[in-house]
The first five atom37 places (N, CA, C, CB, O) and aatype in JSON, in Angstrom:
{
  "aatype": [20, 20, 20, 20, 20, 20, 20, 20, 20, 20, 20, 20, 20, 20, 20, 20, 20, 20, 20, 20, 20, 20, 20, 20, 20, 20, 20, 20, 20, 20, 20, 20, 20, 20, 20, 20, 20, 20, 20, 20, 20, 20, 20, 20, 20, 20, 20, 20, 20, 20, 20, 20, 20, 20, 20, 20, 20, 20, 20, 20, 20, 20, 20, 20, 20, 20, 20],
  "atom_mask": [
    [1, 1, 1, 1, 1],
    [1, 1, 1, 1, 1],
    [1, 1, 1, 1, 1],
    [1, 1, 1, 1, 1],
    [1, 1, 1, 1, 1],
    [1, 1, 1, 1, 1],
    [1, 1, 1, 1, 1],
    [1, 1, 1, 1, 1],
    [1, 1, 1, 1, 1],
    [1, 1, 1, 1, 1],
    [1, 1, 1, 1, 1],
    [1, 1, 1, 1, 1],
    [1, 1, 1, 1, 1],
    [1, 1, 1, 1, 1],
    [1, 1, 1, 1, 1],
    [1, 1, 1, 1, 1],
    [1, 1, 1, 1, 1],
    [1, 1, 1, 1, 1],
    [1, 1, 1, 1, 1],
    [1, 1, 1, 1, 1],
    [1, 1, 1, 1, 1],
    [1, 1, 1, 1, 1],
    [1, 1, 1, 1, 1],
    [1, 1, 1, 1, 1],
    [1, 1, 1, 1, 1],
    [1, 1, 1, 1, 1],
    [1, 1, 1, 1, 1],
    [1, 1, 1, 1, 1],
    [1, 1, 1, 1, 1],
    [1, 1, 1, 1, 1],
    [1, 1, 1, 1, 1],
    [1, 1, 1, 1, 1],
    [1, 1, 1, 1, 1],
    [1, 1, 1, 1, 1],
    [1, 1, 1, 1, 1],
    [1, 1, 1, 1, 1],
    [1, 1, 1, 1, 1],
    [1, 1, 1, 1, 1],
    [1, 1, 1, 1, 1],
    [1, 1, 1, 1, 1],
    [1, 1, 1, 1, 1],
    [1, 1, 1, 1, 1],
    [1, 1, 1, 1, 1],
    [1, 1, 1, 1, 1],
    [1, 1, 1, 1, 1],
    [1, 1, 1, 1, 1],
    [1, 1, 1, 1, 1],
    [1, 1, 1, 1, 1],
    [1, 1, 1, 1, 1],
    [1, 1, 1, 1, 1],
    [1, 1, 1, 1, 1],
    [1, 1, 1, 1, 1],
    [1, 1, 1, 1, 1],
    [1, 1, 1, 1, 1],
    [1, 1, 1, 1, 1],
    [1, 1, 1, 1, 1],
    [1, 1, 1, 1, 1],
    [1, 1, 1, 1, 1],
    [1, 1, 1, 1, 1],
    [1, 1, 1, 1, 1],
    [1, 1, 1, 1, 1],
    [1, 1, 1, 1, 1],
    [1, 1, 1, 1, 1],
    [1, 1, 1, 1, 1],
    [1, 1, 1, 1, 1],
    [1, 1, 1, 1, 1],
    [1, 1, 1, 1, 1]
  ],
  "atom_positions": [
    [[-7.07, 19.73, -15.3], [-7.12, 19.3, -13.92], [-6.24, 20.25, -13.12], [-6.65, 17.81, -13.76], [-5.17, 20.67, -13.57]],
    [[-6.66, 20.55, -12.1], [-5.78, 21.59, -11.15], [-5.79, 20.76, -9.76], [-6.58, 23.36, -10.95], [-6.74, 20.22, -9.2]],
    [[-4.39, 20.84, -9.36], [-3.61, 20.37, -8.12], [-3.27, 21.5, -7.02], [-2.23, 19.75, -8.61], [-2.46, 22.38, -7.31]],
    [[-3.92, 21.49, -5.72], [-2.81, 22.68, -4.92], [-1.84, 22.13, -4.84], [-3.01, 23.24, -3.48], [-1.67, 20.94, -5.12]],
    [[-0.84, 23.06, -4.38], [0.31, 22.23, -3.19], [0.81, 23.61, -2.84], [1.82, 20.89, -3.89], [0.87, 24.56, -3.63]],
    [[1.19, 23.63, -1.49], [1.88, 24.81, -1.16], [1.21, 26.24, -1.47], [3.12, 24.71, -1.85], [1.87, 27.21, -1.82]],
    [[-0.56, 26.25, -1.25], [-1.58, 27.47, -2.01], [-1.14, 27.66, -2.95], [-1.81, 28.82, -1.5], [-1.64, 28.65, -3.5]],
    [[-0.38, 27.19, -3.5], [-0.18, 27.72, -5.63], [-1.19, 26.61, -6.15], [2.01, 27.31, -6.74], [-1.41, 25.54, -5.59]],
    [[-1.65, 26.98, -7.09], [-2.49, 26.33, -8.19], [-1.48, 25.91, -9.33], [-3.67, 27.4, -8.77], [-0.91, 26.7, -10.09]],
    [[-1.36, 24.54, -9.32], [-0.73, 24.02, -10.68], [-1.97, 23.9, -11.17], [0.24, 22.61, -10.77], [-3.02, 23.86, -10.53]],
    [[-1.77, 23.85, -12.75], [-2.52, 23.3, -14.11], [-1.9, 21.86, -14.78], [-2.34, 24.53, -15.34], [-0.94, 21.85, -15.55]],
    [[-2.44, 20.96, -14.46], [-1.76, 19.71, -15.16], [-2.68, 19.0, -16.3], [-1.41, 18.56, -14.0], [-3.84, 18.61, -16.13]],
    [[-2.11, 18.93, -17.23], [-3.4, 18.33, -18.54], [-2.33, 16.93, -18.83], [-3.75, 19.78, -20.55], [-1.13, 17.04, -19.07]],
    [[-2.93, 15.87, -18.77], [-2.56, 14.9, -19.21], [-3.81, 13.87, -20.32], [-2.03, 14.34, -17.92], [-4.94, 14.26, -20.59]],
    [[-3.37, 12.91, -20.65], [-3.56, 12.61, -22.02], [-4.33, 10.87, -21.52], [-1.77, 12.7, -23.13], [-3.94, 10.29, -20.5]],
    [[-4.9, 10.56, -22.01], [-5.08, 8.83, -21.55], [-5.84, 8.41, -22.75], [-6.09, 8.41, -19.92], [-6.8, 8.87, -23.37]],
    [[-4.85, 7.06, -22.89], [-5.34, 6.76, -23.98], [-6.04, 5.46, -23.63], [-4.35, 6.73, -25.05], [-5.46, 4.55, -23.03]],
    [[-7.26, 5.41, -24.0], [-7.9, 3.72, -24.46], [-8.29, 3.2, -25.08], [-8.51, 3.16, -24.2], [-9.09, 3.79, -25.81]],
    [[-8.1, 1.72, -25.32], [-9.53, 1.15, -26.2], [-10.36, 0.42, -25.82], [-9.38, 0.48, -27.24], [-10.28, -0.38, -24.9]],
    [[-11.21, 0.63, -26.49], [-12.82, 0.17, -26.08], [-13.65, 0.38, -25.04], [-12.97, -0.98, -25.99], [-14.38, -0.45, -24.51]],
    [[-13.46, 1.8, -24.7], [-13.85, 2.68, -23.92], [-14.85, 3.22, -23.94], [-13.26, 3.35, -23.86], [-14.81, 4.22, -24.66]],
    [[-16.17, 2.98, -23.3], [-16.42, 4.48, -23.63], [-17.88, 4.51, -22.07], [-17.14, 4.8, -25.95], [-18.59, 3.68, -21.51]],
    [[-17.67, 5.85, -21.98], [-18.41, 6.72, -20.71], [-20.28, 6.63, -21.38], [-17.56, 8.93, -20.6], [-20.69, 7.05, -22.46]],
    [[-21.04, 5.97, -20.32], [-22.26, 6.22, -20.31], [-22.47, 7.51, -19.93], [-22.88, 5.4, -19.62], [-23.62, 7.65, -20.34]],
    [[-22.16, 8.59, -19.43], [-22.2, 9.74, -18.77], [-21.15, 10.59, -18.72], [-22.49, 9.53, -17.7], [-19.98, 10.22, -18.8]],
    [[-21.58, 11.9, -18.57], [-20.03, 12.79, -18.37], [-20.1, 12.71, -16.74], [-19.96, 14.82, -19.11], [-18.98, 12.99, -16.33]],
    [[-20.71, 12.51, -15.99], [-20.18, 12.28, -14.67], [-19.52, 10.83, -14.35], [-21.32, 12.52, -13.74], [-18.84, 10.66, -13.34]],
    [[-19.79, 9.66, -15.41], [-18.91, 8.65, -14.76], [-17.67, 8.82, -15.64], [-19.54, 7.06, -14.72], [-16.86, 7.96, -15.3]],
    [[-17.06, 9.81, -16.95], [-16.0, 10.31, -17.18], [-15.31, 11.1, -16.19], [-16.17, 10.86, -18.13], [-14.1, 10.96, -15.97]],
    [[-16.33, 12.23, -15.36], [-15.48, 12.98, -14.62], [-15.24, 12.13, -13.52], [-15.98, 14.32, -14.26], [-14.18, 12.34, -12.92]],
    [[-16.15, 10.95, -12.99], [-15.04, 10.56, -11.88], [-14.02, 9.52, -12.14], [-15.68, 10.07, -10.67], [-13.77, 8.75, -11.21]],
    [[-13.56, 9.41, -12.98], [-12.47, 8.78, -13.6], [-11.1, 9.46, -13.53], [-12.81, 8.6, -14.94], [-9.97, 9.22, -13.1]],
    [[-11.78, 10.45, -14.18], [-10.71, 12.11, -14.1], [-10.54, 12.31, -12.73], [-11.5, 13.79, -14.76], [-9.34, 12.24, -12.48]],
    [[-11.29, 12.56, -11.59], [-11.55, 12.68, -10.58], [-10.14, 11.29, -9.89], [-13.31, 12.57, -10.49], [-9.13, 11.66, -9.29]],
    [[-10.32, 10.46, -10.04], [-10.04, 9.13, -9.36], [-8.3, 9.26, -9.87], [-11.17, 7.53, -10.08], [-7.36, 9.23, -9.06]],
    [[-8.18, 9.38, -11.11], [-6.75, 9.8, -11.82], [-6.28, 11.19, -11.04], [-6.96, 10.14, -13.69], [-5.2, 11.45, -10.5]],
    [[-6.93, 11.63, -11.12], [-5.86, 13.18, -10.07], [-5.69, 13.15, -8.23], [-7.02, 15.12, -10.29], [-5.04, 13.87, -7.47]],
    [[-6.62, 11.94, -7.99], [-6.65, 11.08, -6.84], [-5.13, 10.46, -6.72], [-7.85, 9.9, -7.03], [-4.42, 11.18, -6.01]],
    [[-4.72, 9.77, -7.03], [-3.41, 8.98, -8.04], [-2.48, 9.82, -7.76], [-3.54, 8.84, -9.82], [-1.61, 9.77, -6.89]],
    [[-2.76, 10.79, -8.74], [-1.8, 11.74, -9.17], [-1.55, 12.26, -7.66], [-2.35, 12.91, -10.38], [-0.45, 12.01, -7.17]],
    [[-2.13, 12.69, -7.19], [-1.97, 13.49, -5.7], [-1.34, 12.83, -4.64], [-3.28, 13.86, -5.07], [-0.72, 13.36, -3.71]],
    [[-1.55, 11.62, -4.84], [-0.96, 10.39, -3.83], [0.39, 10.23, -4.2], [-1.7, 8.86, -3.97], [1.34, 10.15, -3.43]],
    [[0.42, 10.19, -5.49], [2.18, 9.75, -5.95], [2.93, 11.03, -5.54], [2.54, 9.43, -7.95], [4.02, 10.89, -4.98]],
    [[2.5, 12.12, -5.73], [3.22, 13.2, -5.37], [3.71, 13.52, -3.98], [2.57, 14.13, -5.75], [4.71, 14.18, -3.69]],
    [[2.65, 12.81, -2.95], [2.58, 13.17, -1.74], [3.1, 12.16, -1.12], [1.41, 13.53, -1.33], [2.92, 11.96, 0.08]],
    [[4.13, 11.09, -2.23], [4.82, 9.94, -1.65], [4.41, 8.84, -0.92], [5.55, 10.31, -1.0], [5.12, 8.12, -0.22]],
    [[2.53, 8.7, -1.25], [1.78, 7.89, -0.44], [1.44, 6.63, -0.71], [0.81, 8.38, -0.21], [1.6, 6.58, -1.93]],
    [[0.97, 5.31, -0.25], [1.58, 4.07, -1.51], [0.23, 3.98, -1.94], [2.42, 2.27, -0.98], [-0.8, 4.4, -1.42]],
    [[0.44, 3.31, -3.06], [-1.22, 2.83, -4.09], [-1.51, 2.43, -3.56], [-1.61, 2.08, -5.28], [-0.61, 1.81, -2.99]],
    [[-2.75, 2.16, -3.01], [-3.51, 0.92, -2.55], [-4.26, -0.12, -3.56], [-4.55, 1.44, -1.66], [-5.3, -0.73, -3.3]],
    [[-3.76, -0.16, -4.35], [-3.94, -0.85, -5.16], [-3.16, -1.61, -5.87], [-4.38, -0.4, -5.63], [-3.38, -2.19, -6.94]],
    [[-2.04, -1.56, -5.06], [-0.61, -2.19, -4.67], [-0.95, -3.15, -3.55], [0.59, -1.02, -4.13], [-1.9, -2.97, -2.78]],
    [[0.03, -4.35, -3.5], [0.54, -5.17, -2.3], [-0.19, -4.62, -0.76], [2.35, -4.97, -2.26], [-0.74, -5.25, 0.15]],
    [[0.06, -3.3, -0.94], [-0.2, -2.71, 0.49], [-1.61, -2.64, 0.96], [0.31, -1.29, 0.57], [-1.83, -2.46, 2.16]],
    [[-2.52, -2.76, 0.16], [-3.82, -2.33, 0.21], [-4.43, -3.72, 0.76], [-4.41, -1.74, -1.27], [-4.29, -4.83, 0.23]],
    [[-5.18, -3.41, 1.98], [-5.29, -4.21, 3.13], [-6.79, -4.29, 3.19], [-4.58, -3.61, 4.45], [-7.38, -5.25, 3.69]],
    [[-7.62, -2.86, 2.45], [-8.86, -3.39, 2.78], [-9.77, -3.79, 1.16], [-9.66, -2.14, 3.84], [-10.86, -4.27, 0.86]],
    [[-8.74, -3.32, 0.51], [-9.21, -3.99, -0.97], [-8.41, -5.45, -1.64], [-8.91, -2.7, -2.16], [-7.22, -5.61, -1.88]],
    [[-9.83, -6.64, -1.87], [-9.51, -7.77, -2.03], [-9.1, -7.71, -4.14], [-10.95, -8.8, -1.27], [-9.02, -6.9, -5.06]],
    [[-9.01, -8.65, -3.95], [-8.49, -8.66, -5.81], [-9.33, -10.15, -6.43], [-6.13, -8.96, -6.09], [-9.13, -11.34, -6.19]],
    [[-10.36, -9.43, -7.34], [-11.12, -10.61, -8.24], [-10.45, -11.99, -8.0], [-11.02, -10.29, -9.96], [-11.04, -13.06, -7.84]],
    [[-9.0, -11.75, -8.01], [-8.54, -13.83, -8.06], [-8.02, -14.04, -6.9], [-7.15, -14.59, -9.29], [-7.07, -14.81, -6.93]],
    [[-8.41, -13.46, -5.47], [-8.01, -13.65, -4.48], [-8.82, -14.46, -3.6], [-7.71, -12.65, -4.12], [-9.85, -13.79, -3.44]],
    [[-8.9, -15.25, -3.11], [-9.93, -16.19, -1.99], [-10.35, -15.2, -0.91], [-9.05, -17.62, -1.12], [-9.6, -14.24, -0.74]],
    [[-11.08, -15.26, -0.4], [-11.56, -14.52, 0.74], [-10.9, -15.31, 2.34], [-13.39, -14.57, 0.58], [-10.83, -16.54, 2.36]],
    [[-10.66, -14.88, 3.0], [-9.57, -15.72, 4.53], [-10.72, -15.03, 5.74], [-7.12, -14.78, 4.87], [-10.69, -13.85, 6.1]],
    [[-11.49, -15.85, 6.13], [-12.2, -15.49, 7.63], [-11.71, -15.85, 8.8], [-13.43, -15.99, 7.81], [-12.3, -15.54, 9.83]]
  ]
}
């Protein structure tokens, strides 16, 4: 996976482990990969998860819906 920052090209290889995993496709693997260096780019850039507390337009499976 490669990150800019500052026009330099980092190289970052990281590792993920799972079980009972597995990809119907190498494109719904790469956007996984894709979605993880998403992440990665956000934490770096000091930006909050949205998939955290903060995240305002994403609801959560055990959450009620409020109209």
């Amino acid at each position: 996976m490669s990150l800019y920052q500052h026009s330099l090209k980092e190289n970052i290889q990281f590792a993920v482990v799972m079980s009972n995993i597995e990809f119907d496709s190498l494109r719904s693997m790469q956007a996984m990969a894709l979605k993880a260096g998403q992440k990665i780019e956000g934490i770096r850039q000091g930006l909050p998860d949205p998939s955290l507390n903060g995240g305002k337009n994403q609801l959560s499976p055990h959450q009620p819906q409020h109209q």
